[in-house]
Amino acid sequence: MPTRALPVPDGLDGVRVDAALAKLLGFSRTFGAEVAEAGGVAVDGRTAGKSDKLVAGGWLEVTWEDKREPEIVPIAVPDLGIVHDDDEIVVVDKPAGVAAHPSLGWEGPTVVGALAAAGFRIATSGAAERQGVVHRLDVGTSGLMVVAKTERAYTALKRAFKEREVDKIYHAVVQGHPDPLTGTIDAPIGRHPSHSWKFAVTPTGKDSVTHYETLEAFPGASLLEVHLETGRTHQIRVHMAAHRHPCVGDPLYGADPTVAQRLGLTRQWLHARELSFAHPVTTDWVTFASDYPADLAHALDLLRGD
């Protein structure tokens, strides 16, 4: 098994073990946590947990078992909609239950795998398993994604997302009624301090801005239109939960499971409804829209009493 031993640099003084392994050894933070939980991390001869804080100058020893790198497996996804296709980009309507790209621990279908199975050739920039992916949707979130088919499209779209030049509109059904009915949530998001799979509003997190507007109110729930100014992992789910209005069907962030059961939901009510950006080659402003999938539409009908 691979082993590394080195002193803790000054820049990692006070940093959690899992985060430090990500910086020092290029692990994902999740894999770093798994290594620590398996007893593979020692500091000055003592086993360290994933949330232990490092001290500069300490002697760090790490032993781990190599994992096979994620690879693109061509698996057809019949429900994957092709909203737009040209020489530079393909815009897809992703169903829930499909990941954006392969990752360690995920064995289900992916957008890049589905595109490969359908014969699409996409850009190879970035990590091999993330070919052409310039932004992501959670596995349990449905809706629009754009994937680059060429290197120039990939470069232009990555820049546009980074510079916040892409309009991303989501629809979400949340528990309760936000007050005010229209507003902005400006709160930094980072890794949850005690849960490696969750994120949270935290003072040390990254700048995160969410704008929302209430479209409809129901007994105990609201349909919101959400504009994302930034694109942090789980951003809408984290921000709405932090304001005590978690997305319906999202128990990871505190939603009432009995509400989801009543509405027949097996995932969060969250849909990437509209995506607008300057075409990476023509520079024309393009807008794409997606209808609600059947499970979300059915839940909305029940809320409306239809």
Short mmCIF file of N, CA, C and O in Angstrom, two decimals, residues 106-204:
data_model
loop_
_atom_site.label_atom_id
_atom_site.label_comp_id
_atom_site.label_asym_id
_atom_site.label_seq_id
_atom_site.Cartn_x
_atom_site.Cartn_y
_atom_site.Cartn_z
N TRP A 106 -19.72 6.11 -6.86
CA TRP A 106 -20.97 6.19 -7.64
C TRP A 106 -20.93 5.13 -8.73
O TRP A 106 -20.02 5.12 -9.57
N GLU A 107 -21.91 4.24 -8.75
CA GLU A 107 -21.95 3.16 -9.72
C GLU A 107 -23.13 3.27 -10.67
O GLU A 107 -23.36 2.38 -11.49
N GLY A 108 -23.88 4.36 -10.56
CA GLY A 108 -25.04 4.53 -11.41
C GLY A 108 -24.72 5.23 -12.73
O GLY A 108 -23.56 5.48 -13.05
N PRO A 109 -25.75 5.58 -13.49
CA PRO A 109 -25.55 6.24 -14.79
C PRO A 109 -25.06 7.67 -14.62
O PRO A 109 -25.25 8.30 -13.57
N THR A 110 -24.40 8.19 -15.65
CA THR A 110 -23.89 9.56 -15.66
C THR A 110 -24.24 10.24 -16.97
O THR A 110 -24.50 9.57 -17.98
N VAL A 111 -24.20 11.56 -16.95
CA VAL A 111 -24.46 12.32 -18.18
C VAL A 111 -23.40 12.02 -19.23
O VAL A 111 -23.71 11.75 -20.39
N VAL A 112 -22.12 12.05 -18.84
CA VAL A 112 -21.07 11.82 -19.83
C VAL A 112 -21.12 10.38 -20.35
O VAL A 112 -20.84 10.14 -21.53
N GLY A 113 -21.48 9.44 -19.49
CA GLY A 113 -21.62 8.07 -19.94
C GLY A 113 -22.78 7.89 -20.90
O GLY A 113 -22.69 7.16 -21.89
N ALA A 114 -23.89 8.58 -20.61
CA ALA A 114 -25.05 8.51 -21.49
C ALA A 114 -24.75 9.13 -22.85
O ALA A 114 -25.16 8.61 -23.90
N LEU A 115 -24.01 10.25 -22.85
CA LEU A 115 -23.64 10.89 -24.12
C LEU A 115 -22.70 9.99 -24.92
O LEU A 115 -22.81 9.89 -26.15
N ALA A 116 -21.76 9.34 -24.22
CA ALA A 116 -20.85 8.42 -24.90
C ALA A 116 -21.62 7.27 -25.52
O ALA A 116 -21.36 6.86 -26.66
N ALA A 117 -22.60 6.74 -24.78
CA ALA A 117 -23.40 5.63 -25.30
C ALA A 117 -24.22 6.05 -26.52
O ALA A 117 -24.50 5.23 -27.39
N ALA A 118 -24.58 7.34 -26.56
CA ALA A 118 -25.38 7.85 -27.68
C ALA A 118 -24.51 8.29 -28.85
O ALA A 118 -25.03 8.79 -29.86
N GLY A 119 -23.18 8.14 -28.73
CA GLY A 119 -22.29 8.46 -29.83
C GLY A 119 -21.78 9.88 -29.88
O GLY A 119 -21.17 10.28 -30.88
N PHE A 120 -22.00 10.65 -28.82
CA PHE A 120 -21.51 12.02 -28.80
C PHE A 120 -20.00 12.04 -28.50
O PHE A 120 -19.53 11.29 -27.65
N ARG A 121 -19.28 12.91 -29.19
CA ARG A 121 -17.87 13.15 -28.88
C ARG A 121 -17.79 14.49 -28.17
O ARG A 121 -18.26 15.51 -28.69
N ILE A 122 -17.20 14.49 -26.98
CA ILE A 122 -17.18 15.71 -26.19
C ILE A 122 -15.76 16.08 -25.81
O ILE A 122 -14.83 15.29 -25.96
N ALA A 123 -15.58 17.30 -25.32
CA ALA A 123 -14.25 17.83 -25.01
C ALA A 123 -13.55 16.98 -23.97
O ALA A 123 -14.18 16.36 -23.11
N THR A 124 -12.22 16.96 -24.02
CA THR A 124 -11.44 16.13 -23.10
C THR A 124 -10.68 16.96 -22.08
O THR A 124 -9.85 16.42 -21.34
N SER A 125 -10.91 18.26 -22.02
CA SER A 125 -10.22 19.08 -21.03
C SER A 125 -10.63 18.68 -19.63
O SER A 125 -11.73 18.17 -19.41
N GLY A 126 -9.75 18.96 -18.67
CA GLY A 126 -10.05 18.63 -17.29
C GLY A 126 -9.81 17.16 -17.00
O GLY A 126 -9.20 16.44 -17.79
N ALA A 127 -10.27 16.71 -15.84
CA ALA A 127 -10.11 15.31 -15.46
C ALA A 127 -10.79 14.41 -16.49
O ALA A 127 -11.84 14.76 -17.03
N ALA A 128 -10.19 13.25 -16.76
CA ALA A 128 -10.68 12.38 -17.83
C ALA A 128 -12.14 12.00 -17.65
O ALA A 128 -12.90 11.92 -18.62
N GLU A 129 -12.55 11.77 -16.38
CA GLU A 129 -13.92 11.32 -16.14
C GLU A 129 -14.94 12.46 -16.23
O GLU A 129 -16.13 12.22 -16.20
N ARG A 130 -14.47 13.71 -16.34
CA ARG A 130 -15.38 14.85 -16.39
C ARG A 130 -15.39 15.50 -17.77
O ARG A 130 -15.59 16.71 -17.90
N GLN A 131 -15.19 14.74 -18.80
CA GLN A 131 -15.06 15.29 -20.14
C GLN A 131 -16.21 16.23 -20.49
O GLN A 131 -17.37 15.86 -20.45
N GLY A 132 -15.85 17.48 -20.82
CA GLY A 132 -16.82 18.45 -21.29
C GLY A 132 -17.72 19.05 -20.25
O GLY A 132 -18.50 19.95 -20.55
N VAL A 133 -17.66 18.58 -19.01
CA VAL A 133 -18.57 19.06 -17.96
C VAL A 133 -18.06 20.39 -17.42
O VAL A 133 -16.96 20.46 -16.87
N VAL A 134 -18.86 21.44 -17.55
CA VAL A 134 -18.47 22.77 -17.08
C VAL A 134 -19.26 23.20 -15.84
O VAL A 134 -18.93 24.18 -15.20
N HIS A 135 -20.33 22.48 -15.52
CA HIS A 135 -21.08 22.69 -14.28
C HIS A 135 -21.84 21.41 -14.00
O HIS A 135 -21.97 20.55 -14.87
N ARG A 136 -22.33 21.28 -12.78
CA ARG A 136 -22.96 20.03 -12.38
C ARG A 136 -24.32 20.25 -11.74
O ARG A 136 -24.60 21.34 -11.23
N LEU A 137 -25.11 19.19 -11.77
CA LEU A 137 -26.35 19.12 -10.99
C LEU A 137 -26.22 17.93 -10.05
O LEU A 137 -25.62 16.92 -10.39
N ASP A 138 -26.81 18.05 -8.85
CA ASP A 138 -26.83 16.92 -7.93
C ASP A 138 -27.53 15.73 -8.57
O ASP A 138 -28.40 15.89 -9.43
N VAL A 139 -27.19 14.53 -8.12
CA VAL A 139 -27.84 13.32 -8.63
C VAL A 139 -29.35 13.42 -8.51
O VAL A 139 -30.09 13.05 -9.43
N GLY A 140 -29.84 13.95 -7.39
CA GLY A 140 -31.28 14.03 -7.15
C GLY A 140 -31.95 15.25 -7.73
O GLY A 140 -33.16 15.46 -7.50
N THR A 141 -31.22 16.08 -8.46
CA THR A 141 -31.80 17.29 -9.08
C THR A 141 -31.91 17.08 -10.58
O THR A 141 -30.98 16.62 -11.22
N SER A 142 -33.07 17.40 -11.13
CA SER A 142 -33.30 17.25 -12.56
C SER A 142 -33.12 18.59 -13.26
O SER A 142 -33.05 19.63 -12.63
N GLY A 143 -33.03 18.53 -14.60
CA GLY A 143 -33.01 19.77 -15.37
C GLY A 143 -31.82 19.94 -16.28
O GLY A 143 -31.15 18.99 -16.67
N LEU A 144 -31.55 21.20 -16.61
CA LEU A 144 -30.66 21.54 -17.72
C LEU A 144 -29.18 21.57 -17.36
O LEU A 144 -28.79 22.13 -16.33
N MET A 145 -28.37 20.97 -18.22
CA MET A 145 -26.92 21.04 -18.15
C MET A 145 -26.38 21.28 -19.55
O MET A 145 -26.90 20.72 -20.51
N VAL A 146 -25.33 22.09 -19.67
CA VAL A 146 -24.65 22.24 -20.95
C VAL A 146 -23.30 21.52 -20.86
O VAL A 146 -22.61 21.61 -19.85
N VAL A 147 -22.96 20.78 -21.90
CA VAL A 147 -21.71 20.04 -21.97
C VAL A 147 -20.96 20.49 -23.22
O VAL A 147 -21.55 20.63 -24.30
N ALA A 148 -19.66 20.76 -23.07
CA ALA A 148 -18.84 21.23 -24.19
C ALA A 148 -18.41 20.05 -25.06
O ALA A 148 -17.97 19.02 -24.56
N LYS A 149 -18.50 20.23 -26.38
CA LYS A 149 -18.07 19.19 -27.31
C LYS A 149 -16.68 19.48 -27.89
O LYS A 149 -16.07 18.58 -28.48
N THR A 150 -16.20 20.71 -27.75
CA THR A 150 -14.89 21.08 -28.27
C THR A 150 -14.07 21.77 -27.18
O THR A 150 -14.62 22.24 -26.18
N GLU A 151 -12.76 21.84 -27.41
CA GLU A 151 -11.89 22.49 -26.44
C GLU A 151 -12.20 23.97 -26.30
O GLU A 151 -12.20 24.53 -25.20
N ARG A 152 -12.45 24.63 -27.42
CA ARG A 152 -12.72 26.07 -27.34
C ARG A 152 -14.03 26.35 -26.63
O ARG A 152 -14.15 27.33 -25.88
N ALA A 153 -15.03 25.49 -26.82
CA ALA A 153 -16.29 25.67 -26.10
C ALA A 153 -16.09 25.43 -24.61
O ALA A 153 -16.64 26.17 -23.77
N TYR A 154 -15.30 24.43 -24.27
CA TYR A 154 -15.03 24.14 -22.86
C TYR A 154 -14.38 25.33 -22.18
O TYR A 154 -14.79 25.77 -21.10
N THR A 155 -13.35 25.89 -22.81
CA THR A 155 -12.62 27.02 -22.23
C THR A 155 -13.53 28.23 -22.05
O THR A 155 -13.53 28.88 -21.00
N ALA A 156 -14.34 28.53 -23.07
CA ALA A 156 -15.22 29.70 -23.01
C ALA A 156 -16.31 29.52 -21.96
O ALA A 156 -16.63 30.46 -21.21
N LEU A 157 -16.88 28.34 -21.88
CA LEU A 157 -17.96 28.10 -20.91
C LEU A 157 -17.44 28.08 -19.48
O LEU A 157 -18.08 28.61 -18.57
N LYS A 158 -16.27 27.49 -19.25
CA LYS A 158 -15.69 27.49 -17.91
C LYS A 158 -15.46 28.93 -17.44
O LYS A 158 -15.73 29.26 -16.28
N ARG A 159 -14.97 29.77 -18.34
CA ARG A 159 -14.74 31.17 -17.99
C ARG A 159 -16.06 31.86 -17.68
O ARG A 159 -16.17 32.61 -16.71
N ALA A 160 -17.08 31.60 -18.50
CA ALA A 160 -18.38 32.25 -18.32
C ALA A 160 -19.00 31.87 -16.98
O ALA A 160 -19.55 32.73 -16.27
N PHE A 161 -18.91 30.61 -16.60
CA PHE A 161 -19.45 30.19 -15.29
C PHE A 161 -18.65 30.82 -14.16
O PHE A 161 -19.22 31.29 -13.17
N LYS A 162 -17.33 30.85 -14.31
CA LYS A 162 -16.49 31.43 -13.26
C LYS A 162 -16.76 32.91 -13.08
O LYS A 162 -16.78 33.43 -11.95
N GLU A 163 -16.99 33.62 -14.19
CA GLU A 163 -17.23 35.07 -14.14
C GLU A 163 -18.69 35.41 -13.89
O GLU A 163 -19.08 36.58 -13.97
N ARG A 164 -19.52 34.42 -13.63
CA ARG A 164 -20.95 34.61 -13.33
C ARG A 164 -21.69 35.27 -14.49
O ARG A 164 -22.55 36.14 -14.30
N GLU A 165 -21.37 34.83 -15.69
CA GLU A 165 -22.00 35.37 -16.89
C GLU A 165 -23.07 34.43 -17.45
O GLU A 165 -23.52 34.60 -18.57
N VAL A 166 -23.46 33.46 -16.65
CA VAL A 166 -24.48 32.49 -17.03
C VAL A 166 -25.70 32.69 -16.13
O VAL A 166 -25.56 32.81 -14.92
N ASP A 167 -26.88 32.76 -16.73
CA ASP A 167 -28.11 32.88 -15.95
C ASP A 167 -28.66 31.48 -15.67
O ASP A 167 -28.98 30.73 -16.60
N LYS A 168 -28.76 31.15 -14.38
CA LYS A 168 -29.25 29.83 -13.97
C LYS A 168 -30.50 30.02 -13.14
O LYS A 168 -30.46 30.65 -12.09
N ILE A 169 -31.61 29.50 -13.63
CA ILE A 169 -32.89 29.64 -12.94
C ILE A 169 -33.39 28.25 -12.54
O ILE A 169 -33.49 27.35 -13.38
N TYR A 170 -33.69 28.10 -11.27
CA TYR A 170 -34.22 26.85 -10.74
C TYR A 170 -35.62 27.10 -10.19
O TYR A 170 -35.94 28.22 -9.78
N HIS A 171 -36.42 26.06 -10.14
CA HIS A 171 -37.67 26.09 -9.40
C HIS A 171 -37.54 25.09 -8.26
O HIS A 171 -36.98 23.99 -8.44
N ALA A 172 -38.02 25.48 -7.10
CA ALA A 172 -37.92 24.64 -5.91
C ALA A 172 -39.21 24.74 -5.12
O ALA A 172 -39.80 25.82 -5.02
N VAL A 173 -39.64 23.63 -4.56
CA VAL A 173 -40.74 23.65 -3.59
C VAL A 173 -40.11 23.47 -2.22
O VAL A 173 -39.39 22.49 -1.99
N VAL A 174 -40.34 24.44 -1.35
CA VAL A 174 -39.76 24.40 -0.01
C VAL A 174 -40.86 24.33 1.04
O VAL A 174 -42.02 24.68 0.78
N GLN A 175 -40.49 23.85 2.21
CA GLN A 175 -41.45 23.80 3.31
C GLN A 175 -41.68 25.20 3.87
O GLN A 175 -40.76 26.01 3.98
N GLY A 176 -42.92 25.50 4.20
CA GLY A 176 -43.26 26.78 4.79
C GLY A 176 -43.31 27.91 3.79
O GLY A 176 -43.35 27.69 2.57
N HIS A 177 -43.30 29.13 4.30
CA HIS A 177 -43.43 30.33 3.47
C HIS A 177 -42.30 31.30 3.83
O HIS A 177 -42.30 31.85 4.94
N PRO A 178 -41.34 31.48 2.93
CA PRO A 178 -40.21 32.38 3.23
C PRO A 178 -40.70 33.79 3.54
O PRO A 178 -41.66 34.28 2.95
N ASP A 179 -40.04 34.41 4.48
CA ASP A 179 -40.34 35.79 4.86
C ASP A 179 -39.04 36.57 4.83
O ASP A 179 -38.14 36.28 5.62
N PRO A 180 -38.89 37.52 3.88
CA PRO A 180 -39.90 38.00 2.94
C PRO A 180 -40.15 37.00 1.80
O PRO A 180 -39.37 36.07 1.62
N LEU A 181 -41.23 37.23 1.07
CA LEU A 181 -41.59 36.32 -0.02
C LEU A 181 -40.59 36.37 -1.16
O LEU A 181 -40.45 35.42 -1.93
N THR A 182 -39.90 37.49 -1.32
CA THR A 182 -38.84 37.66 -2.31
C THR A 182 -37.62 38.20 -1.60
O THR A 182 -37.74 39.12 -0.79
N GLY A 183 -36.47 37.61 -1.87
CA GLY A 183 -35.29 38.08 -1.16
C GLY A 183 -34.00 37.51 -1.70
O GLY A 183 -33.97 36.79 -2.71
N THR A 184 -32.91 37.82 -1.02
CA THR A 184 -31.57 37.35 -1.37
C THR A 184 -30.93 36.75 -0.14
O THR A 184 -30.99 37.32 0.96
N ILE A 185 -30.33 35.59 -0.31
CA ILE A 185 -29.57 34.95 0.76
C ILE A 185 -28.10 35.05 0.39
O ILE A 185 -27.66 34.51 -0.63
N ASP A 186 -27.36 35.77 1.17
CA ASP A 186 -25.92 35.98 0.95
C ASP A 186 -25.19 35.41 2.16
O ASP A 186 -25.07 36.07 3.19
N ALA A 187 -24.75 34.16 2.05
CA ALA A 187 -24.12 33.47 3.19
C ALA A 187 -23.12 32.47 2.66
O ALA A 187 -23.44 31.68 1.76
N PRO A 188 -21.89 32.47 3.20
CA PRO A 188 -20.84 31.58 2.69
C PRO A 188 -21.14 30.11 2.96
O PRO A 188 -21.69 29.76 4.00
N ILE A 189 -20.78 29.27 2.00
CA ILE A 189 -21.03 27.83 2.11
C ILE A 189 -19.71 27.07 2.07
O ILE A 189 -18.84 27.34 1.24
N GLY A 190 -19.57 26.11 2.98
CA GLY A 190 -18.39 25.26 3.02
C GLY A 190 -18.77 23.87 3.48
O GLY A 190 -19.94 23.57 3.71
N ARG A 191 -17.78 23.01 3.62
CA ARG A 191 -18.02 21.66 4.11
C ARG A 191 -18.64 21.69 5.51
O ARG A 191 -18.27 22.52 6.33
N HIS A 192 -19.57 20.79 5.75
CA HIS A 192 -20.16 20.68 7.08
C HIS A 192 -19.07 20.24 8.06
O HIS A 192 -18.28 19.33 7.75
N PRO A 193 -18.99 20.85 9.22
CA PRO A 193 -17.89 20.54 10.14
C PRO A 193 -17.88 19.11 10.68
O PRO A 193 -16.85 18.63 11.13
N SER A 194 -19.02 18.44 10.63
CA SER A 194 -19.05 17.09 11.22
C SER A 194 -19.67 16.04 10.31
O SER A 194 -19.95 14.93 10.75
N HIS A 195 -19.91 16.37 9.05
CA HIS A 195 -20.54 15.42 8.13
C HIS A 195 -19.88 15.58 6.77
O HIS A 195 -20.08 16.59 6.09
N SER A 196 -19.11 14.57 6.34
CA SER A 196 -18.31 14.70 5.12
C SER A 196 -19.13 14.78 3.85
O SER A 196 -18.63 15.21 2.81
N TRP A 197 -20.42 14.40 3.91
CA TRP A 197 -21.24 14.42 2.70
C TRP A 197 -22.13 15.67 2.61
O TRP A 197 -22.83 15.86 1.62
N LYS A 198 -22.11 16.49 3.65
CA LYS A 198 -22.99 17.66 3.68
C LYS A 198 -22.20 18.96 3.57
O LYS A 198 -21.00 19.00 3.80
N PHE A 199 -22.95 20.00 3.24
CA PHE A 199 -22.39 21.35 3.24
C PHE A 199 -23.22 22.20 4.20
O PHE A 199 -24.31 21.82 4.61
N ALA A 200 -22.70 23.37 4.55
CA ALA A 200 -23.38 24.21 5.53
C ALA A 200 -22.95 25.65 5.36
O ALA A 200 -21.92 25.95 4.75
N VAL A 201 -23.78 26.55 5.88
CA VAL A 201 -23.37 27.95 5.98
C VAL A 201 -22.33 28.03 7.09
O VAL A 201 -22.59 27.63 8.22
N THR A 202 -21.16 28.51 6.73
CA THR A 202 -20.05 28.56 7.68
C THR A 202 -19.19 29.78 7.41
O THR A 202 -19.01 30.16 6.25
N PRO A 203 -18.67 30.42 8.45
CA PRO A 203 -17.88 31.65 8.27
C PRO A 203 -16.66 31.46 7.36
O PRO A 203 -16.21 32.42 6.74
N THR A 204 -16.13 30.24 7.29
CA THR A 204 -14.95 29.99 6.47
C THR A 204 -15.28 29.49 5.08
O THR A 204 -14.39 29.12 4.32
#
